[in-house]
Tab-separated table of C-alpha atoms in Angstrom:
chain	number	residue	atom	x	y	z
W	1	MET	CA	-48.521	-1.855	12.571
W	2	LYS	CA	-50.502	-1.332	9.349
W	3	THR	CA	-53.217	0.463	11.328
W	4	PHE	CA	-50.625	2.761	12.933
W	5	PHE	CA	-49.129	3.821	9.617
W	6	THR	CA	-52.576	4.315	8.064
W	7	ILE	CA	-53.569	6.714	10.844
W	8	TYR	CA	-50.110	8.326	10.768
W	9	PHE	CA	-50.428	8.985	7.036
W	10	ILE	CA	-53.879	10.546	7.408
W	11	CYS	CA	-52.893	12.640	10.420
W	12	THR	CA	-49.674	13.957	8.922
W	13	SER	CA	-51.455	14.717	5.648
W	14	TYR	CA	-53.605	17.185	7.607
W	15	LEU	CA	-50.449	19.117	8.461
W	16	PHE	CA	-49.795	19.832	4.798
W	17	CYS	CA	-53.425	20.452	3.903
W	18	PRO	CA	-54.168	24.199	3.543
W	19	PHE	CA	-57.367	23.963	5.622
W	20	LYS	CA	-56.163	26.723	7.949
W	21	ALA	CA	-55.995	29.075	5.019
W	22	CYS	CA	-59.017	28.165	2.921
W	23	ALA	CA	-61.372	25.639	4.516
W	24	GLN	CA	-63.360	27.912	6.798
W	25	ASN	CA	-66.440	27.075	4.741
W	26	VAL	CA	-66.799	23.664	6.434
W	27	PHE	CA	-67.299	22.557	10.031
W	28	ASN	CA	-67.535	18.815	10.688
W	29	ILE	CA	-68.838	17.055	13.785
W	30	MET	CA	-69.116	13.426	14.808
W	31	MET	CA	-70.439	11.410	17.733
W	32	TYR	CA	-69.022	8.046	18.769
W	33	ASN	CA	-69.713	5.627	21.595
W	34	CYS	CA	-66.284	4.004	21.741
W	35	GLU	CA	-67.427	1.085	23.954
W	36	ASN	CA	-65.579	0.863	27.242
W	37	ALA	CA	-62.471	2.982	26.733
W	38	PHE	CA	-60.843	2.011	30.044
W	39	ASP	CA	-57.224	2.312	31.054
W	40	THR	CA	-55.520	-0.427	33.090
W	41	LYS	CA	-55.519	1.350	36.465
W	42	HIS	CA	-58.158	1.309	39.184
W	43	ASP	CA	-60.163	4.486	39.750
W	44	GLN	CA	-60.932	4.845	43.444
W	45	GLY	CA	-64.612	4.266	44.178
W	46	LYS	CA	-65.425	2.990	40.683
W	47	ASN	CA	-66.441	-0.494	39.589
W	48	ASP	CA	-63.780	-0.937	36.899
W	49	GLU	CA	-62.347	-4.280	38.028
W	50	GLU	CA	-63.198	-6.051	34.774
W	51	TYR	CA	-60.674	-3.811	32.999
W	52	LEU	CA	-57.801	-4.378	35.389
W	53	GLY	CA	-54.944	-6.839	35.055
W	54	GLY	CA	-55.881	-10.357	36.077
W	55	SER	CA	-59.570	-9.937	35.234
W	56	PRO	CA	-61.381	-12.459	33.000
W	57	ARG	CA	-61.038	-9.985	30.140
W	58	PHE	CA	-57.229	-10.090	30.374
W	59	TRP	CA	-57.182	-6.343	29.788
W	60	ASN	CA	-53.623	-5.024	29.535
W	61	ARG	CA	-51.604	-2.140	28.141
W	62	THR	CA	-51.241	-3.785	24.733
W	63	ARG	CA	-54.994	-4.075	24.339
W	64	TYR	CA	-55.510	-0.628	25.853
W	65	PHE	CA	-53.285	1.137	23.335
W	66	ALA	CA	-54.745	-0.943	20.506
W	67	LYS	CA	-58.132	0.372	21.605
W	68	LEU	CA	-56.886	3.968	21.523
W	69	ARG	CA	-55.421	3.533	18.044
W	70	SER	CA	-58.749	2.103	16.913
W	71	ILE	CA	-60.610	5.143	18.224
W	72	GLY	CA	-58.122	7.364	16.412
W	73	LYS	CA	-58.666	5.467	13.177
W	74	VAL	CA	-62.422	5.961	13.445
W	75	ILE	CA	-62.057	9.701	14.038
W	76	THR	CA	-59.751	10.169	11.048
W	77	SER	CA	-61.930	8.016	8.778
W	78	VAL	CA	-64.904	10.391	8.824
W	79	ASP	CA	-63.122	12.975	6.662
W	80	SER	CA	-59.856	12.226	4.887
W	81	ILE	CA	-59.325	15.847	3.791
W	82	ARG	CA	-59.441	17.707	7.101
W	83	PRO	CA	-59.866	16.802	10.774
W	84	VAL	CA	-63.323	16.601	12.275
W	85	ASP	CA	-63.761	19.865	14.183
W	86	ILE	CA	-65.596	18.549	17.243
W	87	VAL	CA	-65.961	14.940	18.356
W	88	GLY	CA	-68.380	13.777	21.033
W	89	LEU	CA	-67.315	10.588	22.822
W	90	CYS	CA	-69.233	8.237	25.118
W	91	GLU	CA	-67.868	5.569	27.473
W	92	VAL	CA	-64.524	7.180	28.267
W	93	GLU	CA	-63.201	6.324	31.727
W	94	ASN	CA	-61.140	9.367	32.700
W	95	ASP	CA	-58.676	12.123	31.807
W	96	SER	CA	-55.830	9.629	31.515
W	97	VAL	CA	-57.576	7.873	28.638
W	98	LEU	CA	-58.111	11.125	26.757
W	99	HIS	CA	-54.559	12.285	27.453
W	100	ASP	CA	-53.194	9.034	26.027
W	101	LEU	CA	-55.588	9.164	23.074
W	102	LEU	CA	-54.469	12.657	22.103
W	103	ASN	CA	-50.786	12.380	23.004
W	104	ARG	CA	-49.782	8.739	22.554
W	105	THR	CA	-51.474	7.889	19.268
W	106	PRO	CA	-51.089	9.518	15.838
W	107	LEU	CA	-53.918	11.900	16.807
W	108	LYS	CA	-51.174	13.947	18.479
W	109	TYR	CA	-50.354	15.348	15.045
W	110	ILE	CA	-53.808	16.935	14.765
W	111	GLY	CA	-53.814	19.050	17.916
W	112	TYR	CA	-57.139	18.274	19.542
W	113	GLU	CA	-57.967	19.560	23.012
W	114	TYR	CA	-60.733	18.156	25.200
W	115	VAL	CA	-63.219	18.674	28.004
W	116	MET	CA	-65.123	15.942	29.828
W	117	THR	CA	-67.472	15.152	32.697
W	118	ASN	CA	-66.660	13.486	36.010
W	119	SER	CA	-69.970	11.901	36.899
W	120	LEU	CA	-71.263	9.510	39.546
W	121	ASP	CA	-71.603	6.574	37.157
W	122	GLU	CA	-70.797	3.378	39.062
W	123	ARG	CA	-68.450	2.082	36.382
W	124	GLY	CA	-66.791	5.455	35.974
W	125	ILE	CA	-67.620	6.047	32.326
W	126	ASP	CA	-68.117	9.613	31.149
W	127	VAL	CA	-68.715	11.704	28.057
W	128	ALA	CA	-66.201	14.033	26.446
W	129	LEU	CA	-65.771	16.522	23.652
W	130	LEU	CA	-62.651	16.769	21.510
W	131	TYR	CA	-62.294	20.034	19.641
W	132	MET	CA	-59.961	21.787	17.238
W	133	PRO	CA	-59.033	25.077	18.967
W	134	TYR	CA	-58.482	26.698	15.580
W	135	SER	CA	-62.063	26.203	14.412
W	136	PHE	CA	-63.881	25.957	17.757
W	137	HIS	CA	-62.863	28.618	20.279
W	138	LEU	CA	-63.890	27.314	23.689
W	139	ILE	CA	-65.851	29.770	25.848
W	140	SER	CA	-67.024	27.575	28.722
W	141	HIS	CA	-67.974	24.066	29.724
W	142	THR	CA	-69.771	22.461	32.646
W	143	SER	CA	-71.241	19.159	33.809
W	144	LEU	CA	-75.010	19.060	34.255
W	145	ARG	CA	-76.441	16.493	36.665
W	146	ALA	CA	-80.054	15.345	36.609
W	147	ARG	CA	-81.780	14.184	39.778
W	148	THR	CA	-82.479	10.528	39.098
W	149	ALA	CA	-83.291	7.557	41.311
W	150	SER	CA	-79.760	6.222	40.874
W	151	ALA	CA	-76.359	7.604	39.953
W	152	THR	CA	-76.045	8.160	36.242
W	153	ARG	CA	-73.873	9.991	33.749
W	154	ASP	CA	-73.683	13.778	33.648
W	155	ILE	CA	-74.496	15.819	30.571
W	156	LEU	CA	-71.578	17.797	29.155
W	157	TYR	CA	-72.489	21.344	28.117
W	158	VAL	CA	-69.930	23.237	26.026
W	159	SER	CA	-70.108	26.696	24.505
W	160	GLY	CA	-67.721	27.992	21.868
W	161	LYS	CA	-67.366	30.185	18.806
W	162	VAL	CA	-67.083	28.623	15.368
W	163	TYR	CA	-64.098	30.218	13.626
W	164	GLY	CA	-64.275	32.958	16.246
W	165	ARG	CA	-67.671	34.203	15.091
W	166	ASP	CA	-70.931	32.386	15.781
W	167	THR	CA	-71.618	30.878	19.193
W	168	LEU	CA	-72.422	27.159	19.147
W	169	ASP	CA	-73.911	25.528	22.251
W	170	VAL	CA	-73.223	21.790	22.439
W	171	PHE	CA	-74.721	19.135	24.710
W	172	VAL	CA	-73.068	15.687	24.815
W	173	VAL	CA	-75.253	13.019	26.401
W	174	HIS	CA	-75.277	9.342	27.298
W	175	LEU	CA	-78.723	8.490	28.599
W	176	PRO	CA	-79.191	5.601	31.081
W	177	SER	CA	-78.929	2.061	29.745
W	178	LYS	CA	-81.839	-0.003	28.459
W	179	LEU	CA	-80.965	-2.580	31.101
W	180	GLY	CA	-82.869	-2.352	34.364
W	181	GLY	CA	-86.523	-2.533	33.354
W	182	ARG	CA	-88.997	0.162	34.418
W	183	LYS	CA	-86.461	1.900	36.641
W	184	ALA	CA	-84.103	2.371	33.695
W	185	VAL	CA	-86.967	3.749	31.595
W	186	SER	CA	-87.844	6.190	34.377
W	187	ASP	CA	-84.220	7.339	34.732
W	188	ARG	CA	-83.858	7.758	30.972
W	189	GLU	CA	-87.006	9.873	30.755
W	190	CYS	CA	-85.910	11.902	33.782
W	191	VAL	CA	-82.563	12.748	32.164
W	192	ALA	CA	-84.295	13.543	28.863
W	193	SER	CA	-86.646	15.958	30.669
W	194	PHE	CA	-83.698	17.606	32.413
W	195	LEU	CA	-81.883	17.886	29.078
W	196	LYS	CA	-84.937	19.507	27.494
W	197	GLU	CA	-85.017	22.101	30.286
W	198	GLN	CA	-81.346	22.937	29.733
W	199	VAL	CA	-81.732	23.211	25.963
W	200	ASP	CA	-84.813	25.419	26.273
W	201	SER	CA	-82.961	27.637	28.745
W	202	VAL	CA	-80.058	28.198	26.340
W	203	ILE	CA	-82.423	28.842	23.426
W	204	SER	CA	-84.326	31.430	25.454
W	205	LEU	CA	-81.123	33.242	26.452
W	206	ARG	CA	-79.600	33.518	22.965
W	207	THR	CA	-80.814	36.100	20.468
W	208	ASN	CA	-80.373	33.677	17.588
W	209	PRO	CA	-79.370	30.332	19.112
W	210	ASN	CA	-77.308	27.592	17.486
W	211	VAL	CA	-77.819	24.462	19.573
W	212	LEU	CA	-76.457	20.977	18.989
W	213	VAL	CA	-77.342	17.896	21.046
W	214	MET	CA	-75.491	14.663	20.351
W	215	GLY	CA	-74.899	11.357	22.042
W	216	ASP	CA	-76.031	7.839	22.803
W	217	PHE	CA	-79.682	8.218	23.779
W	218	ASN	CA	-80.226	4.475	24.379
W	219	SER	CA	-83.508	5.126	22.574
W	220	GLY	CA	-84.402	5.271	18.911
W	221	PRO	CA	-85.641	8.360	17.042
W	222	ASP	CA	-89.289	7.300	17.475
W	223	SER	CA	-89.055	6.618	21.226
W	224	PRO	CA	-90.805	8.693	23.940
W	225	PRO	CA	-87.592	10.391	25.180
W	226	LEU	CA	-86.893	11.741	21.689
W	227	VAL	CA	-90.409	12.409	20.397
W	228	GLU	CA	-92.518	13.187	23.463
W	229	ILE	CA	-89.942	14.771	25.780
W	230	LEU	CA	-87.306	16.357	23.541
W	231	LYS	CA	-89.923	16.819	20.783
W	232	ALA	CA	-87.304	16.162	18.134
W	233	GLU	CA	-88.789	16.014	14.647
W	234	THR	CA	-87.061	14.371	11.727
W	235	ALA	CA	-84.870	16.796	9.794
W	236	GLU	CA	-85.723	15.072	6.526
W	237	ASN	CA	-87.644	17.281	4.072
W	238	ILE	CA	-87.939	20.189	6.525
W	239	SER	CA	-88.707	23.375	4.581
W	240	ASN	CA	-89.399	25.911	7.347
W	241	PRO	CA	-87.388	25.004	10.447
W	242	VAL	CA	-88.351	26.762	13.677
W	243	SER	CA	-85.479	28.159	15.733
W	244	GLU	CA	-86.912	26.982	19.062
W	245	ASN	CA	-87.495	23.395	17.910
W	246	LEU	CA	-85.122	20.427	17.792
W	247	TYR	CA	-84.681	18.339	14.660
W	248	ASN	CA	-83.172	14.867	14.425
W	249	LEU	CA	-80.547	14.447	11.706
W	250	HIS	CA	-80.572	10.678	12.175
W	251	ALA	CA	-84.269	9.842	12.188
W	252	SER	CA	-85.722	7.790	9.312
W	253	ARG	CA	-82.373	6.192	8.461
W	254	PRO	CA	-82.460	2.688	6.960
W	255	GLN	CA	-79.068	1.924	8.531
W	256	GLY	CA	-78.839	1.975	12.320
W	257	SER	CA	-75.882	2.726	14.559
W	258	TYR	CA	-76.341	-0.203	16.958
W	259	LYS	CA	-77.486	-3.800	16.491
W	260	TYR	CA	-79.101	-5.917	19.195
W	261	ASN	CA	-80.468	-9.440	18.651
W	262	GLY	CA	-80.367	-8.960	14.905
W	263	GLU	CA	-82.225	-5.629	14.902
W	264	TRP	CA	-80.618	-2.330	13.943
W	265	ASP	CA	-81.590	0.821	15.840
W	266	THR	CA	-80.295	4.381	15.646
W	267	ILE	CA	-79.657	5.153	19.300
W	268	ASP	CA	-76.686	7.409	18.473
W	269	GLN	CA	-78.087	10.666	17.160
W	270	ILE	CA	-77.383	14.321	16.473
W	271	LEU	CA	-80.105	16.895	17.066
W	272	VAL	CA	-79.993	20.531	15.973
W	273	ASN	CA	-82.273	23.476	16.519
W	274	GLY	CA	-83.998	25.143	13.599
W	275	ASN	CA	-81.376	27.834	13.002
W	276	LEU	CA	-78.821	25.169	12.107
W	277	LEU	CA	-81.100	23.971	9.283
W	278	ASP	CA	-81.562	27.489	7.908
W	279	ALA	CA	-79.529	27.796	4.707
W	280	ASP	CA	-79.187	31.551	5.307
W	281	ASN	CA	-77.635	31.037	8.736
W	282	TYR	CA	-73.907	31.619	9.300
W	283	MET	CA	-73.594	27.845	9.709
W	284	SER	CA	-76.072	25.210	8.607
W	285	THR	CA	-76.451	21.533	7.895
W	286	SER	CA	-79.092	19.267	6.394
W	287	TYR	CA	-80.402	15.731	6.522
W	288	SER	CA	-78.407	14.848	3.398
W	289	ALA	CA	-75.191	16.297	4.874
W	290	SER	CA	-75.337	13.944	7.847
W	291	GLY	CA	-75.326	10.202	8.277
W	292	ILE	CA	-73.898	7.078	9.862
W	293	ALA	CA	-70.269	6.283	9.066
W	294	VAL	CA	-70.489	2.679	7.905
W	295	ARG	CA	-66.833	2.107	7.069
W	296	PRO	CA	-65.905	-1.434	5.918
W	297	PHE	CA	-63.416	-1.924	8.754
W	298	LEU	CA	-66.111	-1.105	11.347
W	299	ILE	CA	-68.462	-3.952	10.431
W	300	GLU	CA	-68.347	-7.717	10.032
W	301	ASP	CA	-70.647	-10.587	9.083
W	302	ASP	CA	-73.407	-11.333	11.573
W	303	ILE	CA	-73.310	-15.134	11.671
W	304	ALA	CA	-76.180	-15.474	14.140
W	305	PHE	CA	-78.736	-13.139	12.560
W	306	GLY	CA	-77.490	-12.447	9.044
W	307	GLY	CA	-76.324	-9.258	7.396
W	308	LYS	CA	-73.653	-7.155	9.067
W	309	LYS	CA	-72.959	-5.936	12.592
W	310	PRO	CA	-70.429	-3.599	14.248
W	311	ARG	CA	-66.972	-5.043	14.949
W	312	ARG	CA	-66.772	-4.738	18.698
W	313	THR	CA	-63.834	-5.056	21.093
W	314	TYR	CA	-65.261	-7.970	23.079
W	315	PHE	CA	-68.006	-10.527	22.696
W	316	GLY	CA	-68.734	-11.384	26.291
W	317	MET	CA	-65.298	-12.036	27.743
W	318	LYS	CA	-63.778	-13.056	24.415
W	319	TYR	CA	-61.395	-10.459	23.019
W	320	LEU	CA	-62.093	-9.723	19.349
W	321	GLY	CA	-59.857	-6.699	18.872
W	322	GLY	CA	-62.529	-4.731	17.036
W	323	PHE	CA	-63.665	-1.150	17.421
W	324	SER	CA	-67.035	-0.714	19.139
W	325	ASP	CA	-70.554	-2.098	19.277
W	326	HIS	CA	-71.695	1.303	17.951
W	327	LEU	CA	-71.123	3.042	14.634
W	328	PRO	CA	-70.218	6.752	14.587
W	329	VAL	CA	-72.670	9.374	13.365
W	330	TYR	CA	-71.685	12.656	11.766
W	331	ALA	CA	-72.889	15.928	10.273
W	332	ARG	CA	-71.217	18.424	7.971
W	333	PHE	CA	-71.973	22.128	8.328
W	334	LEU	CA	-71.427	24.775	5.686
W	335	ILE	CA	-70.090	28.114	6.899
W	336	ARG	CA	-71.287	31.185	5.058
W	337	GLY	CA	-70.464	34.856	5.197
W	338	GLY	CA	-74.035	35.747	6.076
W	339	LYS	CA	-75.575	36.775	9.366
W	340	ALA	CA	-73.512	35.865	12.401
W	341	HIS	CA	-75.426	35.147	15.594
W	342	ARG	CA	-74.092	35.830	19.085
């Protein structure tokens, strides 16, 4: 109940905030792997039995709506002054989950709309983008499917205008899992190569492109998919960004977004092309304006390995009632009255 009223207070405070009138100088984004956001109904042809009634997880409507409220709390925690403008989500089961998230939690007071993929993933998990229609005017969206050895998750490509002016091209990704040995590595590199082709295509078509790639890459900033295939350089201390190149806003971070066997890694990342690091651009960000949202309620003591770890929903089959095994990442963009790119 306390969580509900906390989110309600934040969400309703947005309604009385004059951001519609005066806050067009900021555009916030975040990316969050919400860890198995499943409803309680079976999706035909999908392996979602562990999140049905009677499963060893004892998943039910009470836990389902608690999960949705938790996701809402994370989204509203990134900026207490104004809503995040676009939110990338990983591990969302279907439209029903997003409909309930945006209409049956306090997020309904914000007014988000969404688009999502409908991929061939065996478990039925997809990626999605929430957006504020006031600040991000949707132009188009489509699912992009790489040819891999096994069914995997589609890439979500979305195009829209920021405050009705500059076009922003967004890719939301969830690369194949680390589980599966060499085959998983091959699939991950295949999807990364396909993603690189799509990004390069958009960059070549735009006169002055603004491209954003965000998601769970299941690989750190120094891994082959990021460095060798996507060729994403660290955005830290970049003085002359190149429009055609990608830069990683979450490379070289001491704090990771995901912890496995006591080791932190930043597998959740936001990449931008060079224009979005250009301070003279209509919209721009920087390494210092981005980060990992390490909120106190999202972490807990790591008894096994020391330090802290994300507060997840389950540990094995034991229900913990936490948030996710990932931490959200974010970036803040400044909007200027300078050159507007189409």
